[in-house]
């Protein structure tokens, strides 16, 4: 199994997704287009993962590779190869299929409860978690549901938390790759950004990690393993 991973920022943790891929002994092709390195021209791997970043899905002026990345996600989907877009990755995936990106309209941070739709409860990946589950969020943007996509999950702030296109193309607004160690590292590296978005959260972090992070870790790994199982 060979999986292409696209990182959209300098500090990217593969987290729970990386754990699930390594359990399957996946070979990783790593791409960092934010650094000026090229993206692959075609869907050559068995699956594609696109992680998050600080830019918006519409920041072509600062990240000119974004249209090509949207096209690559669509190409993998057309080839019936699994695609996973997390946070920014989900927003780029929505853009790839003609949805609207709404900037700054849906800020969420921390472990937030997400609720499955009826379709989510029957989905081969999202059914791996309870109907309502805590999972980590760090975003301000959201998107409309792409035409033909299946709506899988929602939260009070961001209606479109997860969706599926075709057999195995998934977008999740929430960071299910973010285990407690990943979240702790983000807090160490980005204290000012965290404080600006969620004042006082650093002080609440230990209690939230103990109360919600343990559950979120289990749910995140279950989702990662379920998506990886779709790779042929």
Short mmCIF file of C-alpha atoms in Angstrom, two decimals:
data_model
loop_
_atom_site.label_atom_id
_atom_site.label_comp_id
_atom_site.label_asym_id
_atom_site.label_seq_id
_atom_site.Cartn_x
_atom_site.Cartn_y
_atom_site.Cartn_z
CA UNK A 1 0.00 0.00 0.00
CA UNK A 2 1.35 3.43 -0.98
CA UNK A 3 -0.30 6.63 0.26
CA UNK A 4 0.38 10.20 -0.86
CA UNK A 5 0.27 12.73 1.98
CA UNK A 6 0.09 16.47 1.33
CA UNK A 7 1.19 18.81 4.12
CA UNK A 8 -0.03 22.40 3.85
CA UNK A 9 2.07 24.01 6.57
CA UNK A 10 5.49 23.79 8.17
CA UNK A 11 4.32 21.94 11.29
CA UNK A 12 2.06 19.01 10.39
CA UNK A 13 1.37 16.04 12.65
CA UNK A 14 0.04 12.91 11.00
CA UNK A 15 -1.13 11.79 14.42
CA UNK A 16 -3.81 9.12 14.52
CA UNK A 17 -3.90 8.87 10.73
CA UNK A 18 -0.18 8.11 10.76
CA UNK A 19 -0.71 5.44 13.41
CA UNK A 20 -3.38 3.71 11.32
CA UNK A 21 -1.25 3.86 8.17
CA UNK A 22 1.80 2.45 9.93
CA UNK A 23 -0.30 -0.37 11.34
CA UNK A 24 -0.96 -1.35 7.72
CA UNK A 25 2.75 -0.93 6.79
CA UNK A 26 1.85 1.79 4.29
CA UNK A 27 4.60 3.42 2.26
CA UNK A 28 4.30 7.22 2.35
CA UNK A 29 4.93 9.66 -0.51
CA UNK A 30 5.22 13.04 1.22
CA UNK A 31 4.51 16.36 -0.55
CA UNK A 32 5.05 19.87 0.85
CA UNK A 33 3.73 22.25 -1.81
CA UNK A 34 3.75 25.22 0.61
CA UNK A 35 7.57 25.09 0.32
CA UNK A 36 7.46 25.37 -3.47
CA UNK A 37 7.88 21.64 -4.07
CA UNK A 38 5.65 20.26 -6.83
CA UNK A 39 2.55 18.16 -6.38
CA UNK A 40 2.22 14.87 -8.26
CA UNK A 41 0.72 15.30 -11.71
CA UNK A 42 -1.60 12.30 -11.46
CA UNK A 43 -3.09 9.92 -8.85
CA UNK A 44 -0.20 7.45 -8.76
CA UNK A 45 -0.56 6.25 -5.15
CA UNK A 46 -3.30 4.05 -3.74
CA UNK A 47 -4.82 6.87 -1.64
CA UNK A 48 -4.41 10.56 -0.85
CA UNK A 49 -4.43 12.42 2.49
CA UNK A 50 -4.52 16.24 2.66
CA UNK A 51 -3.91 17.82 6.05
CA UNK A 52 -4.68 21.30 7.41
CA UNK A 53 -2.91 24.63 7.40
CA UNK A 54 -3.24 28.25 8.47
CA UNK A 55 -4.23 29.51 5.00
CA UNK A 56 -7.77 29.49 3.63
CA UNK A 57 -8.89 27.29 0.77
CA UNK A 58 -9.12 30.42 -1.40
CA UNK A 59 -5.64 31.85 -0.74
CA UNK A 60 -4.36 31.26 -4.26
CA UNK A 61 -2.43 34.55 -4.13
CA UNK A 62 -0.19 33.26 -1.32
CA UNK A 63 -0.47 29.52 -2.04
CA UNK A 64 -0.77 29.22 -5.82
CA UNK A 65 -0.78 25.42 -5.73
CA UNK A 66 -4.30 25.27 -4.20
CA UNK A 67 -6.22 24.88 -7.51
CA UNK A 68 -3.89 22.05 -8.54
CA UNK A 69 -4.39 20.35 -5.17
CA UNK A 70 -8.16 20.59 -5.55
CA UNK A 71 -7.82 19.03 -8.98
CA UNK A 72 -5.62 16.24 -7.61
CA UNK A 73 -8.21 15.37 -4.96
CA UNK A 74 -10.88 15.18 -7.65
CA UNK A 75 -8.61 13.03 -9.83
CA UNK A 76 -8.06 10.51 -7.03
CA UNK A 77 -11.82 10.40 -6.47
CA UNK A 78 -12.47 9.83 -10.17
CA UNK A 79 -10.00 6.94 -10.07
CA UNK A 80 -11.93 5.41 -7.13
CA UNK A 81 -8.94 5.82 -4.85
CA UNK A 82 -9.64 6.90 -1.25
CA UNK A 83 -9.17 10.56 -0.39
CA UNK A 84 -9.08 12.11 3.08
CA UNK A 85 -9.19 15.87 3.58
CA UNK A 86 -8.88 17.15 7.15
CA UNK A 87 -9.77 20.76 8.13
CA UNK A 88 -8.21 22.83 5.32
CA UNK A 89 -8.12 19.59 3.34
CA UNK A 90 -11.91 19.28 3.64
CA UNK A 91 -12.34 22.90 2.57
CA UNK A 92 -10.17 22.35 -0.52
CA UNK A 93 -12.12 19.18 -1.29
CA UNK A 94 -15.39 21.12 -1.06
CA UNK A 95 -13.92 23.74 -3.42
CA UNK A 96 -12.90 21.00 -5.84
CA UNK A 97 -16.55 20.02 -6.23
CA UNK A 98 -17.98 23.50 -6.66
CA UNK A 99 -19.02 24.28 -3.08
CA UNK A 100 -18.62 27.72 -1.53
CA UNK A 101 -15.93 28.44 1.05
CA UNK A 102 -17.10 30.81 3.79
CA UNK A 103 -14.18 32.50 5.55
CA UNK A 104 -14.21 33.43 9.23
CA UNK A 105 -17.85 32.51 9.81
CA UNK A 106 -17.56 29.37 11.97
CA UNK A 107 -14.78 29.54 14.58
CA UNK A 108 -14.36 26.45 16.76
CA UNK A 109 -11.49 25.49 19.04
CA UNK A 110 -10.90 22.65 21.49
CA UNK A 111 -12.67 19.37 22.01
CA UNK A 112 -16.16 19.93 20.62
CA UNK A 113 -19.11 17.56 20.38
CA UNK A 114 -19.97 16.48 16.83
CA UNK A 115 -23.22 14.69 15.97
CA UNK A 116 -23.70 12.17 13.18
CA UNK A 117 -26.49 12.49 10.65
CA UNK A 118 -28.62 9.47 9.79
CA UNK A 119 -26.32 8.87 6.82
CA UNK A 120 -23.30 9.19 9.11
CA UNK A 121 -24.62 6.48 11.41
CA UNK A 122 -24.77 4.12 8.41
CA UNK A 123 -21.46 5.22 6.87
CA UNK A 124 -18.58 2.68 6.78
CA UNK A 125 -16.17 5.18 8.40
CA UNK A 126 -18.27 7.46 10.62
CA UNK A 127 -20.19 4.50 12.05
CA UNK A 128 -16.96 3.63 13.89
CA UNK A 129 -17.81 6.34 16.47
CA UNK A 130 -20.88 7.05 18.64
CA UNK A 131 -23.78 9.14 17.37
CA UNK A 132 -22.33 12.08 19.33
CA UNK A 133 -18.64 12.29 20.15
CA UNK A 134 -15.99 14.85 21.25
CA UNK A 135 -13.23 15.61 18.75
CA UNK A 136 -10.66 18.36 18.35
CA UNK A 137 -11.42 21.50 16.34
CA UNK A 138 -9.24 24.40 15.22
CA UNK A 139 -10.76 26.44 12.41
CA UNK A 140 -12.57 29.64 11.52
CA UNK A 141 -13.80 28.80 7.99
CA UNK A 142 -16.53 26.52 6.73
CA UNK A 143 -18.14 25.54 3.42
CA UNK A 144 -21.38 24.57 1.75
CA UNK A 145 -22.01 20.92 0.99
CA UNK A 146 -20.79 19.94 -2.49
CA UNK A 147 -23.53 18.85 -4.88
CA UNK A 148 -24.01 15.10 -4.65
CA UNK A 149 -22.02 14.78 -1.41
CA UNK A 150 -23.43 12.83 1.52
CA UNK A 151 -23.67 14.87 4.72
CA UNK A 152 -22.29 12.78 7.61
CA UNK A 153 -21.90 15.00 10.69
CA UNK A 154 -22.59 18.46 12.12
CA UNK A 155 -21.97 20.68 15.15
CA UNK A 156 -23.86 23.74 16.41
CA UNK A 157 -21.26 26.09 14.91
CA UNK A 158 -20.30 24.31 11.69
CA UNK A 159 -23.11 22.42 10.00
CA UNK A 160 -20.83 20.56 7.61
CA UNK A 161 -18.41 18.67 9.83
CA UNK A 162 -18.02 15.63 7.61
CA UNK A 163 -19.09 14.52 4.15
CA UNK A 164 -18.43 11.75 1.64
CA UNK A 165 -18.19 11.81 -2.13
CA UNK A 166 -18.40 8.51 -3.97
CA UNK A 167 -17.12 5.36 -2.31
CA UNK A 168 -14.21 6.58 -0.23
CA UNK A 169 -13.57 10.34 -0.51
CA UNK A 170 -14.04 12.00 2.88
CA UNK A 171 -13.79 15.55 4.16
CA UNK A 172 -13.79 16.23 7.90
CA UNK A 173 -13.72 19.73 9.33
CA UNK A 174 -12.62 18.32 12.68
CA UNK A 175 -9.06 17.20 13.42
CA UNK A 176 -9.47 13.54 14.24
CA UNK A 177 -5.73 13.04 13.68
CA UNK A 178 -5.10 15.28 16.71
CA UNK A 179 -4.29 13.03 19.66
CA UNK A 180 -3.59 14.54 23.07
CA UNK A 181 0.18 14.69 22.39
CA UNK A 182 -0.50 16.51 19.11
CA UNK A 183 -2.76 19.03 20.84
CA UNK A 184 -0.18 19.56 23.60
CA UNK A 185 2.49 20.24 20.99
CA UNK A 186 0.26 22.76 19.20
CA UNK A 187 -0.27 24.52 22.52
CA UNK A 188 3.50 24.71 23.11
CA UNK A 189 4.24 25.96 19.60
CA UNK A 190 1.36 28.40 19.12
CA UNK A 191 0.47 29.86 22.54
CA UNK A 192 -0.36 33.33 21.22
CA UNK A 193 -2.64 32.02 18.46
CA UNK A 194 -4.45 29.73 20.91
CA UNK A 195 -4.95 32.54 23.42
CA UNK A 196 -6.30 34.86 20.73
CA UNK A 197 -8.81 32.29 19.52
CA UNK A 198 -9.74 30.78 22.89
CA UNK A 199 -8.79 33.05 25.82
CA UNK A 200 -7.90 31.04 28.92
CA UNK A 201 -7.94 27.70 27.13
CA UNK A 202 -4.33 26.93 28.01
CA UNK A 203 -5.30 26.95 31.69
CA UNK A 204 -8.31 24.71 31.01
CA UNK A 205 -6.33 22.35 28.78
CA UNK A 206 -5.29 19.78 31.43
CA UNK A 207 -8.86 19.30 32.65
CA UNK A 208 -10.30 19.16 29.12
CA UNK A 209 -7.62 16.72 28.02
CA UNK A 210 -8.46 14.42 30.93
CA UNK A 211 -12.23 14.71 30.49
CA UNK A 212 -12.59 14.82 26.70
CA UNK A 213 -9.19 14.15 25.15
CA UNK A 214 -9.10 10.50 26.21
CA UNK A 215 -12.42 9.88 24.48
CA UNK A 216 -11.37 11.88 21.43
CA UNK A 217 -8.16 9.85 21.08
CA UNK A 218 -10.15 6.63 20.92
CA UNK A 219 -12.65 8.06 18.45
CA UNK A 220 -9.91 9.54 16.25
CA UNK A 221 -8.01 6.27 15.99
CA UNK A 222 -11.23 4.38 15.23
CA UNK A 223 -12.01 6.80 12.38
CA UNK A 224 -8.47 6.60 11.03
CA UNK A 225 -8.48 2.81 11.02
CA UNK A 226 -11.90 2.73 9.36
CA UNK A 227 -10.78 5.06 6.54
CA UNK A 228 -7.50 3.20 6.00
CA UNK A 229 -9.49 -0.05 5.67
CA UNK A 230 -11.03 1.35 2.47
CA UNK A 231 -7.66 1.48 0.68
CA UNK A 232 -7.39 -1.32 -1.87
#
